[in-house]
Coordinates of C-alpha atoms in Angstrom, one line a residue:
M1 CA -42.3 1.6 -14.6
K2 CA -42.5 4.4 -12.0
Q3 CA -40.8 3.5 -8.7
D4 CA -41.6 4.9 -5.3
Y5 CA -39.0 6.2 -2.8
T6 CA -38.6 2.8 -1.0
E7 CA -37.9 0.9 -4.2
T8 CA -35.4 3.5 -5.4
L9 CA -33.4 3.0 -2.1
N10 CA -32.8 -0.6 -3.3
Y11 CA -30.3 0.9 -5.8
V12 CA -28.7 3.5 -3.4
N13 CA -26.0 2.9 -0.9
T14 CA -27.6 3.7 2.4
N15 CA -25.3 1.8 4.7
S16 CA -24.6 5.0 6.6
K17 CA -26.8 7.8 7.8
P18 CA -24.3 9.9 9.6
S19 CA -26.7 11.8 11.8
D20 CA -28.1 8.6 13.1
L21 CA -24.8 6.8 13.7
R22 CA -24.2 5.5 17.2
I23 CA -21.4 3.7 19.0
T24 CA -22.6 0.3 20.3
D25 CA -19.5 -1.6 21.3
V26 CA -15.7 -1.6 21.7
R27 CA -13.4 -4.7 21.5
V28 CA -9.7 -5.3 21.5
A29 CA -7.0 -7.8 20.4
D30 CA -3.4 -7.7 21.7
V31 CA -0.8 -8.4 19.0
A32 CA 2.9 -8.9 19.6
G33 CA 5.8 -8.2 17.2
L34 CA 4.5 -5.3 15.1
P35 CA 7.5 -4.8 15.9
M36 CA 6.2 -4.3 19.4
H37 CA 3.1 -5.2 21.5
C38 CA 0.1 -3.2 20.2
T39 CA -3.6 -3.4 21.2
L40 CA -5.8 -3.2 18.1
V41 CA -9.2 -1.7 18.6
K42 CA -12.6 -2.0 17.0
V43 CA -15.4 0.5 17.6
Y44 CA -18.8 -0.9 16.4
T45 CA -21.9 1.1 15.4
N46 CA -25.6 0.6 14.9
Q47 CA -25.2 0.8 11.1
G48 CA -22.6 -1.9 10.7
L49 CA -19.7 0.4 10.2
I50 CA -16.6 -0.5 12.2
G51 CA -13.8 2.0 13.1
Y52 CA -10.2 0.9 13.8
G53 CA -7.9 2.3 16.4
E54 CA -4.8 1.2 18.3
V55 CA -3.0 1.5 21.6
R56 CA 0.8 1.6 21.3
D57 CA 3.4 -0.5 23.1
G58 CA 3.7 0.6 26.7
G59 CA 0.0 1.2 27.0
S60 CA -2.7 -1.3 27.8
R61 CA -6.1 -2.6 26.7
E62 CA -7.6 -1.2 30.0
E63 CA -6.8 2.3 28.8
V64 CA -9.3 2.1 26.0
L65 CA -11.8 -0.1 27.7
R66 CA -12.3 2.2 30.6
L67 CA -13.5 4.8 28.1
K68 CA -16.2 2.5 26.7
S69 CA -19.0 3.7 29.0
R70 CA -18.2 7.3 28.1
I71 CA -18.7 6.8 24.4
L72 CA -21.5 4.2 24.1
G73 CA -24.5 5.7 22.4
E74 CA -22.5 8.7 21.1
N75 CA -22.3 9.7 17.4
P76 CA -18.7 9.0 16.4
C77 CA -18.8 11.8 13.8
E78 CA -18.8 14.3 16.7
I79 CA -15.1 13.7 17.1
D80 CA -14.0 16.9 18.9
K81 CA -16.8 16.6 21.4
I82 CA -15.9 13.0 22.3
F83 CA -12.2 13.9 22.4
R84 CA -12.7 16.8 24.8
R85 CA -14.8 14.5 27.0
I86 CA -12.2 11.7 27.3
K87 CA -8.8 13.5 26.9
Q88 CA -8.6 13.9 30.7
F89 CA -8.0 10.2 30.9
G90 CA -4.9 10.3 28.9
G91 CA -1.3 11.2 29.9
H92 CA 2.3 11.4 28.9
A93 CA 4.7 8.6 28.2
R94 CA 2.3 6.4 26.3
Q95 CA -0.4 6.6 28.9
G96 CA -2.7 8.4 26.5
G97 CA -3.2 5.4 24.3
G98 CA -6.9 4.8 25.0
V99 CA -7.8 8.4 24.1
C100 CA -5.8 8.3 20.9
A101 CA -7.3 4.9 19.9
I102 CA -10.8 6.1 20.3
E103 CA -10.1 9.4 18.5
I104 CA -8.6 7.6 15.5
A105 CA -11.5 5.1 15.4
C106 CA -14.0 7.9 15.4
W107 CA -12.2 9.6 12.4
D108 CA -12.2 6.3 10.6
L109 CA -16.0 6.0 11.2
A110 CA -16.7 9.6 10.2
G111 CA -14.8 9.1 7.0
K112 CA -16.7 5.9 6.2
A113 CA -20.0 7.5 7.1
Y114 CA -19.5 10.5 4.8
G115 CA -17.5 8.6 2.2
V116 CA -14.3 10.7 2.3
P117 CA -10.7 10.1 3.3
I118 CA -9.8 11.5 6.7
Y119 CA -7.3 14.0 5.3
Q120 CA -10.1 15.7 3.4
M121 CA -11.9 16.4 6.6
L122 CA -8.7 18.0 8.0
G123 CA -8.7 20.6 5.2
G124 CA -7.1 18.6 2.4
K125 CA -3.6 17.3 1.7
F126 CA -0.3 19.0 1.1
R127 CA 1.2 15.9 -0.5
S128 CA 0.0 12.7 -2.2
S129 CA 2.9 10.5 -1.0
I130 CA 4.5 10.4 2.5
R131 CA 8.3 10.0 2.8
C132 CA 9.2 7.3 5.4
Y133 CA 12.4 7.2 7.4
C134 CA 13.5 3.7 8.2
D135 CA 14.7 2.9 11.7
T136 CA 17.3 0.1 11.8
D137 CA 18.3 -2.2 14.6
V138 CA 21.3 -4.6 14.6
G139 CA 21.2 -7.0 17.6
G140 CA 24.1 -8.1 19.6
K141 CA 27.7 -6.9 19.5
H142 CA 28.5 -5.4 16.1
T143 CA 30.6 -2.8 14.3
G144 CA 29.8 0.4 12.5
K145 CA 30.4 -1.4 9.3
Q146 CA 27.8 -3.9 10.1
M147 CA 25.3 -1.2 11.0
G148 CA 26.2 0.6 7.7
A149 CA 25.5 -2.6 5.8
A150 CA 22.1 -2.9 7.4
L151 CA 21.3 0.7 6.5
K152 CA 22.6 0.2 3.0
E153 CA 20.0 -2.6 2.6
R154 CA 17.3 -0.1 3.5
M155 CA 18.6 2.3 0.9
E156 CA 18.5 -0.5 -1.7
K157 CA 14.8 -0.8 -0.9
G158 CA 14.3 2.8 -1.8
F159 CA 14.4 4.5 1.6
T160 CA 15.9 8.0 1.4
F161 CA 16.0 8.9 5.1
L162 CA 17.5 6.6 7.8
K163 CA 17.8 6.4 11.6
M164 CA 20.0 4.3 13.9
D165 CA 21.0 4.0 17.5
L166 CA 24.2 5.4 18.8
G167 CA 24.8 5.4 22.5
I168 CA 26.0 3.9 25.7
G169 CA 24.6 0.5 24.8
L170 CA 27.6 0.2 22.5
L171 CA 30.0 0.9 25.4
Y172 CA 28.9 -1.5 28.1
D173 CA 31.6 -4.1 27.3
E174 CA 34.3 -1.5 26.7
P175 CA 36.5 -0.9 29.8
G176 CA 37.1 2.7 30.5
A177 CA 34.4 3.9 28.1
L178 CA 31.8 4.9 30.7
S179 CA 32.0 6.5 34.1
A180 CA 29.0 5.7 36.3
P181 CA 27.9 4.8 39.8
L182 CA 28.1 1.0 40.4
G183 CA 25.0 -0.7 39.2
F184 CA 23.7 2.0 36.9
V185 CA 25.1 0.6 33.6
G186 CA 22.9 -2.1 32.1
R187 CA 19.1 -2.1 31.7
F188 CA 17.8 -5.1 33.7
R189 CA 19.4 -6.8 36.7
N190 CA 17.4 -10.1 36.4
Q191 CA 16.2 -11.5 33.1
N192 CA 14.2 -14.5 34.5
W193 CA 11.0 -12.6 34.9
R194 CA 11.0 -11.4 31.3
K195 CA 10.6 -15.0 30.1
K196 CA 7.4 -15.6 32.0
K197 CA 3.7 -14.9 31.3
A198 CA 2.2 -12.4 33.7
S199 CA 0.1 -15.1 35.2
E200 CA 3.2 -17.1 36.0
M201 CA 5.2 -14.4 37.8
T202 CA 5.8 -14.7 41.5
L203 CA 6.1 -11.9 44.0
E204 CA 9.9 -12.3 43.9
D205 CA 9.7 -11.9 40.1
M206 CA 7.7 -8.7 40.5
Y207 CA 10.2 -7.4 43.0
D208 CA 13.1 -8.1 40.6
R209 CA 11.2 -6.4 37.8
N210 CA 10.4 -3.3 39.8
R211 CA 14.0 -3.0 41.1
A212 CA 15.3 -3.3 37.5
Y213 CA 12.9 -0.6 36.3
D214 CA 13.9 1.6 39.3
N215 CA 17.3 1.9 37.7
Y216 CA 16.0 2.4 34.2
N217 CA 13.4 5.0 35.2
I218 CA 15.9 7.4 36.8
A219 CA 15.9 10.5 34.7
H220 CA 19.1 11.4 32.7
P221 CA 20.4 14.2 34.9
F222 CA 20.4 12.0 38.0
T223 CA 22.1 8.8 36.8
G224 CA 25.7 10.1 37.0
I225 CA 26.5 8.3 33.8
Q226 CA 29.2 10.0 31.7
I227 CA 30.9 9.0 28.5
T228 CA 34.7 9.2 28.7
D229 CA 37.0 10.4 26.0
K230 CA 37.7 6.8 25.1
G231 CA 33.9 6.2 24.8
L232 CA 33.5 9.3 22.6
D233 CA 36.3 8.0 20.4
I234 CA 34.6 4.6 20.1
L235 CA 31.2 6.2 19.2
E236 CA 32.8 8.6 16.7
N237 CA 34.7 5.7 15.0
Y238 CA 31.5 3.7 14.8
L239 CA 29.7 6.6 13.1
A240 CA 32.6 7.1 10.8
E241 CA 32.3 3.5 9.7
V242 CA 28.6 3.8 9.1
R243 CA 29.1 6.9 6.9
G244 CA 31.9 5.1 5.1
V245 CA 29.4 2.5 4.0
I246 CA 26.3 4.6 3.3
G247 CA 27.9 7.9 2.2
Y248 CA 26.6 11.4 3.0
E249 CA 23.7 11.8 0.5
V250 CA 21.1 10.2 2.7
P251 CA 20.0 11.9 6.0
L252 CA 20.8 9.9 9.1
A253 CA 19.1 10.5 12.4
I254 CA 20.3 9.2 15.8
D255 CA 18.3 7.8 18.7
H256 CA 18.7 5.9 22.0
V257 CA 21.8 7.7 23.2
G258 CA 21.1 6.7 26.8
H259 CA 20.5 8.2 30.2
I260 CA 23.3 10.7 30.3
G261 CA 23.3 14.3 31.6
I262 CA 23.3 17.5 29.5
G263 CA 27.1 18.0 29.7
T264 CA 27.8 14.6 28.2
C265 CA 25.1 15.2 25.6
I266 CA 26.8 18.4 24.5
R267 CA 30.2 16.7 24.3
L268 CA 28.8 13.9 22.2
A269 CA 26.9 16.3 19.9
Q270 CA 29.9 18.5 19.3
R271 CA 32.1 15.4 18.6
I272 CA 29.9 14.1 15.8
E273 CA 28.8 17.4 14.1
G274 CA 31.0 16.6 11.1
Y275 CA 28.9 13.6 10.1
N276 CA 25.8 15.5 8.9
I277 CA 23.3 14.2 11.5
A278 CA 19.7 14.8 10.6
W279 CA 18.8 15.1 14.3
L280 CA 19.7 13.8 17.7
E281 CA 16.6 12.4 19.3
D282 CA 15.4 12.3 23.0
L283 CA 18.8 13.1 24.5
L284 CA 17.0 14.4 27.6
P285 CA 13.6 14.1 29.3
W286 CA 11.3 16.3 27.3
Q287 CA 10.1 18.1 30.4
Y288 CA 13.5 19.9 30.9
T289 CA 12.9 22.8 28.5
D290 CA 15.8 24.8 29.8
H291 CA 18.2 21.9 29.2
Y292 CA 16.9 21.6 25.6
V293 CA 17.5 25.3 25.0
K294 CA 21.1 24.9 26.3
L295 CA 21.7 21.8 24.3
S296 CA 20.3 23.3 21.1
G297 CA 22.5 26.4 21.6
S298 CA 25.6 24.3 22.0
T299 CA 25.5 22.3 18.7
T300 CA 24.8 22.7 15.0
I301 CA 23.0 19.3 15.0
P302 CA 19.2 19.6 15.0
I303 CA 17.7 18.5 18.3
C304 CA 14.5 16.5 18.3
T305 CA 12.0 15.1 20.9
G306 CA 8.3 14.5 21.4
E307 CA 7.2 10.9 21.1
D308 CA 6.2 10.8 24.8
I309 CA 4.4 14.1 24.9
Y310 CA 0.6 14.2 25.2
L311 CA -1.5 17.2 23.8
K312 CA -0.5 20.3 22.0
E313 CA -0.2 22.6 25.0
N314 CA 2.6 20.4 26.3
F315 CA 4.7 20.8 23.1
R316 CA 4.4 24.6 23.3
P317 CA 7.2 25.3 25.8
L318 CA 9.8 23.4 23.8
I319 CA 8.7 25.0 20.5
E320 CA 8.4 28.6 21.8
S321 CA 11.7 28.4 23.6
G322 CA 13.7 27.3 20.6
G323 CA 14.7 24.1 22.4
V324 CA 14.1 21.9 19.4
S325 CA 14.6 22.1 15.6
V326 CA 12.4 19.0 15.0
I327 CA 9.3 18.0 16.9
H328 CA 8.6 14.3 17.0
P329 CA 5.1 13.3 18.1
D330 CA 3.6 9.8 17.9
I331 CA 0.0 9.6 16.7
L332 CA -0.8 7.2 19.6
T333 CA 0.6 9.4 22.3
S334 CA 0.0 13.0 21.1
G335 CA -3.8 12.9 21.2
G336 CA -4.6 11.5 17.9
I337 CA -5.1 12.6 14.3
L338 CA -6.4 16.2 14.8
E339 CA -4.2 17.0 17.8
N340 CA -1.2 15.8 15.9
K341 CA -2.0 18.2 13.0
K342 CA -2.4 21.0 15.5
I343 CA 1.0 20.3 16.9
G344 CA 2.6 20.4 13.5
D345 CA 0.8 23.6 12.6
M346 CA 2.0 25.3 15.9
A347 CA 5.5 24.1 15.3
Q348 CA 5.5 25.6 11.8
D349 CA 4.6 29.0 13.2
Y350 CA 8.0 28.9 15.0
G351 CA 10.0 27.5 12.1
V352 CA 10.2 24.0 13.6
A353 CA 9.9 21.0 11.4
M354 CA 7.9 17.9 12.3
A355 CA 8.8 14.2 12.0
V356 CA 6.4 11.6 13.3
H357 CA 7.3 8.6 15.4
M358 CA 5.7 5.3 14.3
A359 CA 6.6 1.8 15.4
E360 CA 3.1 0.3 15.2
S361 CA 0.6 -1.6 13.0
P362 CA -0.8 -0.4 9.6
I363 CA -3.7 1.1 11.6
A364 CA -1.6 3.6 13.4
C365 CA 0.5 4.0 10.3
M366 CA -2.5 5.1 8.2
A367 CA -3.8 7.4 11.0
A368 CA -0.4 9.1 10.8
V369 CA -0.5 9.2 7.0
H370 CA -3.7 11.1 6.9
S371 CA -2.6 13.5 9.7
V372 CA 0.7 14.3 8.1
A373 CA -0.7 14.5 4.6
A374 CA -2.7 17.5 5.9
T375 CA 0.3 19.0 7.8
E376 CA 2.7 21.2 5.8
N377 CA 5.9 21.1 7.7
L378 CA 6.5 17.3 7.6
L379 CA 10.0 15.9 7.2
A380 CA 9.3 12.2 7.3
L381 CA 7.2 9.5 9.0
E382 CA 9.0 6.7 10.8
F383 CA 8.8 3.0 9.7
H384 CA 10.1 0.6 12.2
S385 CA 8.7 -2.7 10.9
N386 CA 10.8 -3.4 7.9
D387 CA 11.9 -6.7 9.4
V388 CA 8.3 -7.9 10.2
P389 CA 7.4 -10.0 7.1
W390 CA 3.6 -10.2 8.0
W391 CA 3.2 -6.5 8.8
D392 CA 1.4 -5.8 5.5
D393 CA -0.9 -8.8 6.0
V394 CA -2.6 -7.4 9.2
T395 CA -5.1 -5.4 7.2
T396 CA -6.9 -5.5 3.8
G397 CA -7.7 -2.7 1.4
L398 CA -4.2 -1.1 1.4
P399 CA -1.6 -1.6 -1.3
K400 CA 0.9 -4.4 -0.8
P401 CA 3.6 -3.5 0.0
L402 CA 2.2 -0.4 1.6
I403 CA 5.6 1.2 1.6
K404 CA 7.2 1.2 -1.9
D405 CA 10.5 2.9 -2.7
G406 CA 10.4 4.6 0.7
Y407 CA 7.0 6.2 0.3
I408 CA 3.4 5.6 1.2
Q409 CA 0.8 6.8 -1.2
V410 CA -2.0 8.7 0.4
P411 CA -5.3 6.7 -0.2
D412 CA -8.5 8.2 -1.5
K413 CA -10.7 5.6 0.1
P414 CA -13.1 6.6 2.9
G415 CA -11.8 6.8 6.5
L416 CA -8.3 5.4 7.1
G417 CA -8.5 3.5 3.8
I418 CA -8.5 0.1 5.6
D419 CA -11.2 -2.4 4.7
S420 CA -10.7 -5.0 7.5
I421 CA -8.4 -6.5 10.0
V422 CA -7.3 -10.0 9.1
D423 CA -8.1 -12.2 12.1
E424 CA -6.3 -15.2 10.8
V425 CA -3.0 -13.2 10.7
I426 CA -3.3 -11.6 14.1
A427 CA -4.4 -14.9 15.7
E428 CA -1.0 -16.2 14.9
H429 CA 0.7 -13.4 16.8
L430 CA -1.5 -12.7 19.8
H431 CA 0.3 -11.5 22.9
R432 CA 1.0 -14.4 25.2
D433 CA -0.8 -12.7 28.2
F434 CA -3.9 -11.9 26.1
P435 CA -4.9 -15.0 24.0
D436 CA -8.5 -13.7 23.6
M437 CA -9.4 -11.8 20.4
W438 CA -12.3 -9.5 20.1
A439 CA -13.9 -11.0 23.2
S440 CA -16.9 -9.4 24.9
T441 CA -16.2 -6.3 26.9
D442 CA -19.7 -5.9 28.4
E443 CA -18.3 -5.7 31.9
W444 CA -17.0 -2.2 31.0
N445 CA -20.3 -0.9 29.8
F446 CA -21.3 0.8 33.0
S447 CA -17.9 1.8 34.4
S448 CA -18.2 5.4 35.6
A449 CA -16.5 8.1 37.6
S450 CA -16.6 11.9 38.2
D451 CA -15.6 12.8 34.7
R452 CA -14.6 16.4 35.2
L453 CA -11.6 18.4 36.2
W454 CA -13.3 20.8 38.5
S455 CA -15.7 20.8 41.5

């Protein structure tokens, strides 16, 4: 029997007509313990396709919701156009989260609309599997041997690249290990406010919180904190114990050294050069390019920074100056999937490798996977959720476990490769200050401002 065009369409997948795709809504859910607080994002369309994005810890749901009025009615496949419109609302130090979340969701929608994985739209992939480096925390007072045992467990799970903390936090209870102005050592003066919901906090709690953060937010060169020879001995011995457990075959990166000045950074770096450190991370505020140049020229250990930097042009001074050997963007801070690839490509032109920071949900993880699959100079992608047993259960459509033998296989499915977010799982882990999940955000539909950077 001869069929007409309309009848034929009954046997054809027409769930997406890319040129007619339009954004109709944006909704959020705040989830704690991924391992940190993350705002998951859904961008809805007129064709039933849903794109997934995420705002990382330190950002807020408002950062994405204030962009809603700027993207309603737009075609999400016009990703660069939308990004250039909204990127002015982002910023450094995790304040670009809304922009990155929307950018990622648009890539997810474009991939689903055209039926291809995101990496293919970026020019194809350099690798089919992504090496993950596993960050490892050991709470409370502990020894280097205990940290080494924790790292060894990661190795037994197949991880071939590791990271740990080594810094002044290990020295707070060691008399004579630190020299610092009174009151500067220690992160928070009053812990009571940390146990309360935002709605329960008093003005006195807010005052205590802000005073605590005043101390913590003083940049490294201005704290006056120095590690003494005794402190350096303790840190070196700790690292020697770690290497004594895990050996030297596996790369080991170091993070969270603390707010110390450049002179102490150099002394520490030179003291631990013999332990084959993969990189020293965020020793100084990223803005101090000249300090990074001096630091890099004073040690053989690769120097790394970048997780708080927003947009490619702000990575350029560090890369061009030779201040870093490894650039370390986060997909939820750098500007998103395409901007992250541009950062990696620029770094490669100067012989600088790229690792990617990632302490977020499987959504941000897969966004990073697609971006780095299409970026040649990748060292490794971070995984910080090894101790979150429900991390793999947040989404459907991905292999379980997603990370096997220290690698993530790059999916061939459209978009991010995620089928859905599992509401039953995230409902059990909603942030205490935001118990609503995917609630209406209509009040943001008509939010407006002078969206331009010139008169």
